[in-house]
């Protein structure tokens, strides 16, 4: 037992050594069933997984011994001895997660099932660079640890999202257009060395998609596109019940699809005519400022005079108040985004599109314009059952998605085989 954290040992039996491969395969299947609440008893596990009764009993026994699953109250009897309910022991450890946007930092401490124990958010600029931003993330993590009552277990992992393309295998941003100084920055190595836990880094939009899929409006859908319309525009893709990151991790970068040949539309990525250069939050703010300066909108003029700039939020507020110029801007942006999504719908055939990010909180005119364009321009078979809805988790989707990523990776077949024997997932942290 030496070296094994006693908190991981729930039963009285001795911890076993490494499992053979087939046993590990079955263990991961059983754990996933229990963890996602799909199976709550041994008989449900047998019925749902196709594994034999003896195998299920052995794997459940392993998971109970290792403290990853607990047996709780007696469930409803279907005749005979009533079954004990199995559940994932989400308090076996805790996670620290951060969602860095272009203009904000959200951090949270969560249980292993993504339940938020403490949360902080504050304005921040990603353009301040990795040293300043990650210094602040580390300070906020320390504050969460210091101020949260009854932190469960030890730190099992860290998840962090950034607003740019990330090579998922290495956790490094690759040529991110709005993140000066971050190209190739070793985020994983830095945070792992400081906190002594494994770290996963992903694009903020993938985390938004995972959050909505696990705990939000996309739960129960297997094919989903989650579009974030913030300063920029991006999409996260759930395909056949899995996040689809693509070969390198850049899948869903729909903001840089070319939608016009107009050489005046220059995108921050360096290309011309990108969607986000026309319809993203940054573009809406600039168009709002032009309208204010040209005297076309009194409301936007007031915003400009008060703060010296016009943001997408100002445009949204003006549209809510009935400003016709602002309404037309959101309709135009909605048509652009809708046309892109119609192509995505024809290509990918999702059952649900979720709209998230700051701009998507704007009045119904944007959503209506996106919907109208998608339904008009997509093939009838693809739109017959297609739903288009707003994000349901608001600003928390990113941190919830980051927690999901960490736990999915910790309990992936590959990772769990590396740490299960010792019971210590922090073994996955890169040596440093
Ligand atoms: Zn671009």
Short mmCIF file of N, CA and C in Angstrom, two decimals, residues 22 63 110 156 172-173 256 258 284 357 401 426:
data_model
loop_
_atom_site.label_atom_id
_atom_site.label_comp_id
_atom_site.label_asym_id
_atom_site.label_seq_id
_atom_site.Cartn_x
_atom_site.Cartn_y
_atom_site.Cartn_z
N UNK A 22 -7.60 -6.90 -22.04
CA UNK A 22 -9.05 -7.06 -22.22
C UNK A 22 -9.79 -6.60 -20.98
N UNK A 63 -13.53 -1.39 -9.71
CA UNK A 63 -13.80 0.05 -9.62
C UNK A 63 -14.19 0.44 -8.20
N UNK A 110 -13.77 22.26 -9.91
CA UNK A 110 -14.93 21.38 -10.09
C UNK A 110 -14.66 20.00 -9.49
N UNK A 156 -6.55 16.39 -9.52
CA UNK A 156 -6.35 15.30 -10.48
C UNK A 156 -5.96 15.81 -11.86
N UNK A 172 -0.22 23.04 -27.46
CA UNK A 172 0.38 24.34 -27.82
C UNK A 172 -0.46 25.08 -28.84
N UNK A 173 -0.68 26.39 -28.63
CA UNK A 173 -1.34 27.21 -29.66
C UNK A 173 -0.44 27.27 -30.90
N UNK A 256 -12.81 31.71 -40.62
CA UNK A 256 -11.87 32.11 -41.68
C UNK A 256 -12.23 31.49 -43.02
N UNK A 258 -13.73 32.02 -46.52
CA UNK A 258 -13.86 33.24 -47.31
C UNK A 258 -15.30 33.39 -47.80
N UNK A 284 -18.62 43.93 -35.98
CA UNK A 284 -19.85 44.65 -35.61
C UNK A 284 -19.52 45.95 -34.87
N UNK A 357 -21.39 32.38 -27.16
CA UNK A 357 -20.50 33.54 -27.27
C UNK A 357 -21.27 34.82 -27.03
N UNK A 401 -16.94 22.49 -19.93
CA UNK A 401 -16.34 21.71 -21.02
C UNK A 401 -14.89 21.36 -20.73
N UNK A 426 -1.90 11.85 -11.06
CA UNK A 426 -0.90 12.90 -11.26
C UNK A 426 0.39 12.33 -11.86
#
